[in-house]
Amino acid sequence: MKLKRKVPVSGLDDFGLSLRELIALKDRMIKVRVHCAYGEQEPLFPFPPDIRRKKMDEVKGDLFLKLRGIWPSKDYTVIGSKKRPGGISGTVRVADIRKFTNKNFVHDIWIEEIEGIRKLKLRKVKSWFAVKAHFAIQIEGQTKGFQEVEERIVIVRAFGCKDAEKILIKAFKKYHDPYLNKYGEMVRWHFEKVVDVYDMNVDTIDPKGTEVFYEFIRRRMKPEYEWHPLKEIKKKKRGV
């Protein structure tokens, strides 16, 4: 019987197996995490937040009951909380995977352990990292006024965040070499510190656009920042 792979099954690469090879193991025991689907959210938009939350809890509960109803044993662990369960973790037979792969109330399946098969020791490979650093523009003898500081983001291929930082700090220190400005003063771009390192989670740079760095900032609310979607929904209903 051909397996319809509608629900993604993740974690197989850790064992060097394809889904077909896994299914062939049949009665082998495996430890899995099966996550419930999220349910449709757009129908909840017209309701206020407190009602939405209540309905979301109801949907999560219903989806969990469906998943629990097809779980092949009574021995399992609930993912999440009792009020808002997100799925089930437990040990099942490989053949039981078929119970979950074609259900619309299942979001994904993660394979954590396979009886008799160890996870592969994966060789480390380089990927892209973005490093944000500060450079002070130091002018000979300056003691007053404002000093310019450049905030620079550089991308580099490395084995990890620490490796990326190590590679670039070595390069950054070369910027210490002084030069003369138009006033005859000595100037240098002094590397001060690495502010942050961001794992881009990509192997290649997409010419159509690749996220290099992001950070969250907090700002004081102003009327022009506000968003009131319920008012917009009500206006549409009235045909305004």
XYZ file of N, CA and C in Angstrom:
720
model
N 0.848 -1.203 0.000
C 0.000 0.000 0.000
C 0.881 1.249 0.000
N 0.640 2.138 -0.917
C 1.461 3.338 -1.035
C 1.084 4.351 0.037
N 2.099 4.909 0.695
C 1.864 5.870 1.767
C 1.676 7.265 1.183
N 0.572 7.893 1.545
C 0.318 9.266 1.115
C 0.934 10.210 2.144
N 1.951 10.923 1.713
C 2.655 11.791 2.653
C 2.049 13.181 2.638
N 0.952 13.347 3.343
C 0.304 14.646 3.416
C 0.837 15.456 4.592
N 1.141 14.781 5.685
C 1.676 15.438 6.873
C 3.195 15.266 6.869
N 3.973 16.348 7.016
C 5.434 16.208 6.985
C 5.973 15.382 8.147
N 6.917 14.509 7.826
C 7.590 13.682 8.830
C 9.040 14.155 8.897
N 9.436 14.725 10.027
C 10.772 15.308 10.175
C 11.647 14.465 11.096
N 12.947 14.686 11.004
C 13.898 13.990 11.863
C 14.519 12.763 11.238
N 14.071 12.384 10.038
C 14.601 11.171 9.395
C 16.054 11.334 8.952
N 16.434 12.554 8.591
C 17.819 12.791 8.161
C 18.810 12.470 9.277
N 18.369 12.634 10.518
C 19.250 12.340 11.654
C 19.646 10.868 11.698
N 18.805 10.020 11.086
C 19.064 8.577 11.083
C 19.507 8.070 9.711
N 19.572 8.961 8.727
C 19.968 8.564 7.378
C 18.922 7.726 6.679
N 17.642 7.963 7.002
C 16.555 7.175 6.420
C 15.608 8.054 5.610
N 14.982 7.433 4.617
C 13.884 8.077 3.900
C 12.588 7.622 4.557
N 11.483 8.242 4.212
C 10.195 7.840 4.781
C 9.853 6.410 4.363
N 10.153 6.074 3.115
C 9.879 4.717 2.623
C 10.675 3.679 3.424
N 11.946 3.991 3.704
C 12.788 3.072 4.479
C 12.289 2.935 5.911
N 11.789 4.032 6.463
C 11.235 3.970 7.819
C 10.011 3.069 7.857
N 9.090 3.267 6.918
C 7.849 2.485 6.885
C 8.141 0.990 6.749
N 9.238 0.654 6.077
C 9.593 -0.759 5.886
C 9.964 -1.449 7.197
N 10.247 -0.666 8.236
C 10.626 -1.251 9.527
C 9.427 -1.800 10.298
N 8.240 -1.403 9.900
C 6.960 -1.930 10.397
C 6.816 -1.992 11.918
N 7.222 -3.110 12.538
C 6.968 -3.324 13.966
C 8.051 -2.750 14.879
N 9.031 -2.075 14.297
C 10.073 -1.455 15.123
C 9.441 -0.335 15.955
N 9.873 -0.162 17.187
C 9.326 0.874 18.061
C 10.070 2.191 17.831
N 9.318 3.278 17.806
C 9.918 4.602 17.625
C 9.298 5.598 18.600
N 10.102 6.558 19.003
C 9.594 7.646 19.840
C 9.299 8.829 18.934
N 8.078 9.351 19.029
C 7.665 10.425 18.127
C 6.993 11.563 18.892
N 6.988 12.725 18.245
C 6.179 13.857 18.688
C 5.210 14.175 17.556
N 3.945 14.164 17.854
C 2.926 14.484 16.852
C 2.218 15.757 17.302
N 2.324 16.807 16.490
C 1.733 18.094 16.853
C 0.383 18.292 16.174
N -0.547 18.840 16.921
C -1.876 19.131 16.375
C -1.802 20.303 15.408
N -2.724 20.330 14.461
C -2.833 21.467 13.549
C -3.274 22.693 14.346
N -3.142 23.871 13.745
C -3.465 25.104 14.456
C -4.939 25.482 14.361
N -5.608 24.949 13.373
C -6.998 25.340 13.175
C -7.080 26.660 12.419
N -8.225 26.927 11.815
C -8.400 28.166 11.055
C -8.539 29.353 11.999
N -7.825 30.417 11.718
C -7.858 31.596 12.579
C -8.699 32.735 12.010
N -8.774 32.824 10.692
C -9.488 33.950 10.080
C -10.940 34.062 10.530
N -11.685 32.941 10.709
C -13.069 33.065 11.187
C -13.183 33.701 12.574
N -12.069 33.742 13.312
C -12.097 34.318 14.661
C -11.824 35.822 14.668
N -11.388 36.374 13.547
C -11.023 37.787 13.491
C -12.124 38.742 13.954
N -13.397 38.512 13.609
C -14.444 39.473 13.990
C -14.722 39.546 15.495
N -14.205 38.588 16.276
C -14.489 38.560 17.712
C -13.441 39.349 18.498
N -13.791 39.849 19.684
C -12.798 40.508 20.540
C -11.801 39.483 21.078
N -10.607 39.930 21.525
C -9.545 39.008 21.951
C -9.948 37.973 22.995
N -10.754 38.356 23.996
C -11.111 37.393 25.043
C -11.953 36.249 24.485
N -12.848 36.572 23.534
C -13.672 35.530 22.905
C -12.810 34.671 21.990
N -11.888 35.313 21.266
C -10.984 34.569 20.383
C -10.189 33.542 21.180
N -9.642 33.984 22.309
C -8.823 33.077 23.123
C -9.640 31.870 23.578
N -10.875 32.128 23.987
C -11.745 31.043 24.437
C -12.003 30.056 23.301
N -12.285 30.606 22.109
C -12.564 29.748 20.959
C -11.307 28.998 20.512
N -10.147 29.657 20.618
C -8.887 28.996 20.269
C -8.632 27.805 21.188
N -8.915 28.000 22.483
C -8.755 26.902 23.444
C -9.689 25.744 23.107
N -10.911 26.091 22.690
C -11.886 25.053 22.328
C -11.407 24.272 21.108
N -10.885 25.001 20.109
C -10.385 24.354 18.889
C -9.204 23.440 19.214
N -8.265 23.961 20.015
C -7.108 23.146 20.394
C -7.542 21.882 21.127
N -8.512 22.048 22.012
C -9.017 20.897 22.759
C -9.645 19.858 21.848
N -10.432 20.326 20.876
C -11.095 19.406 19.935
C -10.071 18.657 19.075
N -9.061 19.390 18.587
C -8.029 18.766 17.758
C -7.238 17.735 18.559
N -6.958 18.077 19.817
C -6.221 17.143 20.666
C -7.028 15.869 20.918
N -8.331 16.021 21.153
C -9.179 14.844 21.395
C -9.194 13.922 20.181
N -9.180 14.519 18.981
C -9.135 13.706 17.760
C -7.820 12.928 17.681
N -6.718 13.610 18.018
C -5.421 12.943 17.983
C -5.347 11.850 19.047
N -5.809 12.161 20.234
C -5.784 11.166 21.307
C -6.655 9.961 20.959
N -7.722 10.219 20.208
C -8.634 9.143 19.827
C -8.008 8.101 18.919
N -6.978 8.495 18.153
C -6.329 7.529 17.254
C -4.958 7.097 17.772
N -4.549 7.635 18.940
C -3.246 7.233 19.487
C -3.314 5.764 19.882
N -2.335 4.960 19.466
C -2.430 3.503 19.619
C -2.215 2.950 21.030
N -1.874 3.791 21.999
C -1.687 3.286 23.364
C -2.132 4.340 24.378
N -2.247 3.913 25.630
C -2.630 4.835 26.704
C -1.406 5.483 27.348
N -0.242 5.065 26.911
C 1.011 5.583 27.463
C 1.536 6.701 26.560
N 1.364 7.935 26.975
C 1.822 9.071 26.177
C 1.997 10.286 27.085
N 2.639 11.311 26.540
C 2.841 12.576 27.254
C 2.201 13.696 26.450
N 1.460 14.547 27.132
C 0.814 15.679 26.462
C 1.846 16.779 26.220
N 1.892 17.273 24.996
C 2.756 18.408 24.667
C 1.970 19.687 24.950
N 2.553 20.580 25.722
C 1.835 21.793 26.092
C 1.176 21.633 27.449
N 0.059 22.328 27.647
C -0.661 22.266 28.920
C -1.986 21.544 28.737
N -2.612 21.195 29.850
C -3.916 20.531 29.780
C -4.960 21.463 29.168
N -4.840 22.760 29.464
C -5.809 23.722 28.944
C -5.610 23.959 27.451
N -4.341 23.984 27.023
C -4.042 24.235 25.610
C -3.047 23.194 25.102
N -3.481 21.952 24.974
C -2.577 20.890 24.506
C -2.173 21.102 23.053
N -0.885 20.848 22.774
C -0.394 21.062 21.413
C -0.101 19.796 20.648
N -0.203 18.647 21.323
C 0.081 17.390 20.648
C 0.413 16.296 21.643
N 1.005 15.219 21.130
C 1.326 14.054 21.959
C 2.733 13.565 21.641
N 3.454 13.186 22.698
C 4.765 12.567 22.560
C 4.694 11.171 23.167
N 5.251 10.186 22.468
C 5.198 8.830 22.998
C 5.876 7.828 22.080
N 5.852 6.573 22.487
C 6.469 5.492 21.720
C 5.397 4.649 21.042
N 5.551 4.461 19.730
C 4.581 3.691 18.944
C 5.337 2.776 17.976
N 4.615 1.904 17.300
C 5.226 1.092 16.244
C 5.362 1.947 14.986
N 6.346 1.639 14.174
C 6.516 2.367 12.916
C 5.241 2.311 12.084
N 4.588 1.156 12.063
C 3.364 0.987 11.273
C 2.268 1.955 11.703
N 2.317 2.412 12.962
C 1.292 3.330 13.461
C 1.407 4.729 12.864
N 2.557 5.036 12.253
C 2.747 6.350 11.638
C 1.658 6.627 10.606
N 1.194 5.565 9.946
C 0.155 5.717 8.920
C -1.124 6.328 9.490
N -1.343 6.139 10.780
C -2.557 6.677 11.402
C -2.577 8.204 11.382
N -1.380 8.816 11.331
C -1.289 10.266 11.475
C -1.014 11.026 10.178
N -0.449 10.355 9.183
C 0.050 11.068 8.006
C -1.022 11.629 7.079
N -2.256 11.192 7.217
C -3.304 11.707 6.317
C -4.432 12.395 7.076
N -4.132 12.873 8.277
C -5.169 13.524 9.090
C -5.006 15.041 9.048
N -6.096 15.747 8.761
C -6.008 17.203 8.677
C -5.874 17.871 10.041
N -6.061 17.115 11.115
C -5.888 17.701 12.450
C -4.470 17.496 12.979
N -3.587 16.933 12.142
C -2.177 16.765 12.507
C -1.333 17.754 11.705
N -0.493 18.500 12.399
C 0.351 19.497 11.732
C 1.655 18.887 11.225
N 2.362 18.169 12.106
C 3.599 17.514 11.686
C 3.969 16.393 12.650
N 4.931 15.575 12.214
C 5.407 14.431 12.995
C 6.927 14.513 13.075
N 7.456 14.363 14.276
C 8.908 14.397 14.474
C 9.383 13.059 15.027
N 10.341 12.454 14.346
C 10.920 11.188 14.793
C 12.096 11.501 15.721
N 12.023 11.027 16.963
C 13.075 11.322 17.937
C 14.007 10.139 18.189
N 13.458 8.940 18.242
C 14.279 7.745 18.465
C 13.718 6.587 17.651
N 14.611 5.710 17.173
C 14.207 4.498 16.450
C 14.913 3.314 17.092
N 14.147 2.325 17.453
C 14.701 1.136 18.107
C 15.800 0.496 17.250
N 16.983 0.342 17.831
C 18.079 -0.337 17.141
C 18.855 0.515 16.157
N 18.505 1.787 16.004
C 19.212 2.662 15.055
C 19.661 3.932 15.778
N 20.950 4.214 15.704
C 21.481 5.419 16.331
C 21.441 6.599 15.362
N 21.395 7.780 15.936
C 21.463 8.975 15.104
C 22.866 9.106 14.523
N 22.932 9.622 13.311
C 24.217 9.803 12.648
C 25.001 10.938 13.299
N 26.309 10.789 13.294
C 27.160 11.889 13.732
C 27.406 12.773 12.517
N 26.637 13.837 12.426
C 26.701 14.693 11.245
C 27.969 15.536 11.240
N 28.582 15.611 10.076
C 29.779 16.435 9.920
C 29.387 17.906 9.931
N 30.141 18.696 10.663
C 29.841 20.120 10.736
C 30.077 20.774 9.380
N 29.153 21.617 8.987
C 29.304 22.359 7.733
C 29.123 23.847 8.015
N 29.756 24.649 7.196
C 29.649 26.095 7.379
C 28.329 26.618 6.828
N 27.803 27.637 7.484
C 26.609 28.322 6.989
C 26.817 29.820 7.199
N 25.811 30.598 6.814
C 25.963 32.052 6.848
C 25.553 32.635 8.200
N 26.377 33.571 8.682
C 26.092 34.295 9.920
C 26.275 35.791 9.671
N 25.467 36.600 10.345
C 25.608 38.055 10.274
C 26.133 38.549 11.616
N 27.188 39.334 11.561
C 27.820 39.840 12.782
C 27.689 41.360 12.814
N 27.073 41.866 13.882
C 26.952 43.318 14.057
C 28.044 43.793 15.013
N 28.792 44.818 14.597
C 29.901 45.309 15.417
C 29.931 46.835 15.431
N 30.565 47.398 16.454
C 30.722 48.848 16.587
C 32.173 49.246 16.347
N 32.348 50.313 15.551
C 33.662 50.884 15.292
C 33.620 52.367 15.644
N 34.535 52.793 16.504
C 34.619 54.213 16.862
C 35.586 54.901 15.904
N 35.154 56.035 15.349
C 36.025 56.814 14.467
C 36.813 57.764 15.366
N 38.032 57.387 15.671
C 38.855 58.146 16.610
C 39.744 59.134 15.864
N 39.637 60.404 16.281
C 40.445 61.467 15.681
C 41.511 61.887 16.690
N 42.701 61.991 16.216
C 43.852 62.344 17.053
C 43.554 63.542 17.961
N 43.707 63.343 19.272
C 43.591 64.438 20.240
C 42.181 64.894 20.560
N 41.135 64.310 19.973
C 39.766 64.756 20.246
C 39.371 64.411 21.677
N 38.905 65.420 22.426
C 38.466 65.218 23.815
C 37.072 65.768 24.072
N 36.514 66.534 23.131
C 35.195 67.146 23.323
C 34.281 66.843 22.139
N 33.021 67.254 22.300
C 32.056 67.094 21.216
C 31.560 65.665 21.085
N 31.073 65.347 19.904
C 30.530 64.015 19.644
C 31.520 63.179 18.837
N 31.531 61.912 19.146
C 32.358 60.972 18.387
C 31.446 60.079 17.560
N 31.765 59.939 16.289
C 30.962 59.066 15.430
C 31.309 57.605 15.689
N 30.260 56.783 15.737
C 30.430 55.342 15.895
C 29.681 54.655 14.762
N 30.383 53.833 14.012
C 29.742 53.091 12.925
C 29.213 51.761 13.458
N 27.957 51.466 13.128
C 27.383 50.156 13.439
C 27.366 49.370 12.137
N 28.187 48.355 12.081
C 28.395 47.627 10.829
C 27.882 46.194 10.954
N 27.239 45.696 9.885
C 26.803 44.303 9.835
C 27.548 43.616 8.692
N 28.259 42.552 9.025
C 29.052 41.812 8.048
C 28.592 40.361 8.054
N 28.449 39.762 6.871
C 28.074 38.349 6.812
C 29.310 37.507 6.523
N 29.336 36.302 7.114
C 30.502 35.432 6.997
C 30.054 33.975 7.094
N 30.768 33.097 6.411
C 30.492 31.663 6.521
C 31.317 31.107 7.679
N 30.633 30.390 8.583
C 31.316 29.863 9.763
C 30.597 28.619 10.260
N 31.225 27.940 11.226
C 30.638 26.726 11.802
C 29.632 27.035 12.907
N 29.646 28.255 13.416
C 28.732 28.627 14.487
C 28.927 30.083 14.848
N 28.143 30.559 15.818
C 28.203 31.970 16.212
C 29.585 32.358 16.739
N 30.158 31.518 17.593
C 31.470 31.829 18.168
C 32.551 31.833 17.092
N 32.430 30.897 16.147
C 33.404 30.829 15.055
C 33.304 32.067 14.178
N 32.068 32.516 13.902
C 31.856 33.714 13.084
C 32.470 34.938 13.754
N 32.259 35.046 15.061
C 32.813 36.176 15.818
C 34.344 36.147 15.797
N 34.896 34.963 15.985
C 36.355 34.807 16.012
C 36.980 35.204 14.675
N 36.343 34.760 13.577
C 36.860 35.056 12.233
C 36.889 36.558 11.981
N 35.781 37.235 12.341
C 35.669 38.650 12.002
C 36.435 39.559 12.951
N 36.552 39.175 14.216
C 37.337 40.005 15.142
C 38.772 40.131 14.630
N 39.293 39.036 14.105
C 40.649 39.047 13.553
C 40.740 40.030 12.387
N 39.703 40.035 11.537
C 39.690 40.949 10.385
C 39.438 42.388 10.827
N 38.549 42.552 11.829
C 38.190 43.896 12.294
C 39.398 44.648 12.858
N 40.290 43.932 13.507
C 41.433 44.586 14.151
C 42.396 45.199 13.141
N 42.285 44.801 11.881
C 43.139 45.373 10.840
C 42.741 46.814 10.516
N 41.499 47.193 10.918
C 41.041 48.553 10.647
C 41.735 49.580 11.534
N 42.586 49.122 12.469
C 43.279 50.038 13.373
C 44.284 50.925 12.643
N 44.711 50.532 11.467
C 45.753 51.288 10.760
C 45.314 52.735 10.558
N 46.084 53.702 11.055
C 45.691 55.116 10.946
C 45.950 55.695 9.555
N 45.246 56.804 9.290
C 45.468 57.558 8.049
C 45.284 59.036 8.376
N 45.648 59.903 7.452
C 45.530 61.346 7.673
C 44.292 61.887 6.973
N 43.497 62.695 7.703
C 42.346 63.344 7.069
C 42.798 64.629 6.383
N 41.839 65.371 5.832
C 42.198 66.561 5.050
C 42.784 67.678 5.906
N 42.629 67.554 7.243
C 43.192 68.561 8.149
C 44.572 68.152 8.671
N 45.074 67.024 8.183
C 46.372 66.549 8.621
C 46.329 65.800 9.937
N 45.115 65.511 10.430
C 44.974 64.787 11.692
C 44.984 63.284 11.434
N 45.541 62.553 12.403
C 45.518 61.092 12.303
C 44.135 60.582 12.707
N 43.632 59.638 11.918
C 42.303 59.057 12.160
C 42.424 57.539 12.084
N 41.653 56.860 12.941
C 41.585 55.399 12.814
C 40.164 54.935 13.125
N 39.783 53.827 12.530
C 38.491 53.187 12.805
C 38.764 52.088 13.828
N 38.432 52.376 15.066
C 38.792 51.483 16.174
C 37.660 50.499 16.466
N 37.937 49.211 16.275
C 36.946 48.185 16.609
C 36.751 48.160 18.120
N 35.480 48.296 18.557
C 35.181 48.311 19.987
C 34.615 46.981 20.477
N 33.569 46.501 19.796
C 32.953 45.265 20.290
C 32.019 44.663 19.245
N 31.765 43.367 19.405
C 30.712 42.688 18.650
C 29.422 42.843 19.440
N 28.406 43.392 18.816
C 27.133 43.653 19.487
C 26.246 42.414 19.484
N 26.216 41.721 18.342
C 25.338 40.556 18.229
C 25.781 39.694 17.054
N 25.429 38.421 17.116
C 25.688 37.489 16.012
C 24.375 36.797 15.682
N 24.009 36.807 14.408
C 22.718 36.278 13.971
C 22.932 35.104 13.026
N 22.362 33.958 13.376
C 22.412 32.774 12.515
C 21.356 32.930 11.428
N 21.791 33.082 10.183
C 20.874 33.335 9.077
C 20.090 32.096 8.663
N 20.533 30.913 9.096
C 19.847 29.653 8.788
C 19.680 29.414 7.290
N 20.683 29.803 6.525
C 20.667 29.552 5.076
C 22.034 29.038 4.647
N 22.037 28.253 3.576
C 23.292 27.756 3.012
C 23.771 28.634 1.863
N 22.808 29.271 1.180
C 23.149 30.124 0.045
C 22.420 31.458 0.161
N 22.992 32.479 -0.447
C 22.373 33.806 -0.467
C 21.467 33.897 -1.683
N 20.187 34.153 -1.454
C 19.210 34.255 -2.536
C 19.251 35.667 -3.115
N 19.548 35.818 -4.421
C 19.598 37.156 -5.022
C 18.258 37.887 -4.982
N 17.162 37.151 -4.793
C 15.842 37.789 -4.698
C 15.615 38.410 -3.323
N 16.477 38.049 -2.385
C 16.354 38.607 -1.040
C 16.638 37.568 0.030
N 17.519 37.895 0.945
C 17.848 37.020 2.069
C 17.886 37.856 3.339
N 17.172 37.405 4.357
C 17.191 38.121 5.632
C 18.569 37.979 6.261
N 19.209 39.098 6.500
C 20.567 39.094 7.028
C 20.577 39.281 8.538
N 19.719 40.148 9.029
C 19.742 40.467 10.459
C 18.389 41.040 10.857
N 18.016 40.814 12.106
C 16.829 41.486 12.637
C 17.018 41.695 14.131
N 16.311 42.666 14.659
C 16.271 42.882 16.098
C 14.956 43.565 16.445
N 14.512 43.378 17.672
C 13.280 43.996 18.135
C 13.613 45.249 18.937
N 12.827 46.298 18.733
C 12.978 47.513 19.525
C 11.635 47.836 20.171
N 11.678 48.559 21.270
C 10.457 48.992 21.946
C 10.328 50.500 21.792
N 9.114 50.963 21.521
C 8.891 52.395 21.421
C 7.593 52.752 22.133
N 7.522 53.973 22.612
C 6.320 54.424 23.301
C 5.187 54.592 22.290
N 4.011 54.096 22.651
C 2.873 54.151 21.730
C 2.430 55.587 21.466
N 2.063 55.821 20.203
C 1.481 57.090 19.766
C 0.247 56.758 18.942
N -0.676 57.703 18.824
C -1.900 57.436 18.046
C -1.621 56.921 16.635
N -0.550 57.428 15.996
C -0.269 57.013 14.613
C 0.260 55.582 14.522
N 0.635 54.980 15.664
C 1.109 53.600 15.660
C -0.019 52.596 15.901
N -1.163 53.070 16.312
C -2.252 52.181 16.732
C -2.871 51.428 15.554
N -3.445 50.284 15.882
C -4.137 49.451 14.883
C -5.392 48.898 15.531
N -6.539 49.135 14.900
C -7.829 48.686 15.431
C -8.573 47.900 14.354
N -8.189 46.631 14.144
C -8.784 45.838 13.062
C -10.282 45.607 13.203
N -10.805 45.537 14.437
C -12.246 45.307 14.609
C -13.060 46.459 14.033
N -12.547 47.676 14.152
C -13.241 48.834 13.569
C -13.285 48.709 12.046
N -12.170 48.234 11.464
C -12.109 48.065 10.012
C -13.078 46.982 9.552
N -13.168 45.893 10.321
C -14.088 44.802 9.979
C -15.534 45.283 10.036
N -15.866 46.067 11.072
C -17.230 46.594 11.216
C -17.578 47.540 10.076
N -16.604 48.349 9.644
C -16.832 49.262 8.526
C -17.123 48.494 7.245
N -16.379 47.408 7.023
C -16.606 46.591 5.830
C -17.993 45.968 5.845
N -18.412 45.529 7.034
C -19.741 44.919 7.154
C -20.837 45.931 6.844
N -20.600 47.185 7.249
C -21.595 48.240 6.989
C -21.498 48.757 5.561
N -20.429 48.342 4.868
C -20.247 48.783 3.489
C -19.730 50.186 3.380
N -19.047 50.644 4.451
C -18.526 52.011 4.456
C -17.222 52.073 3.666
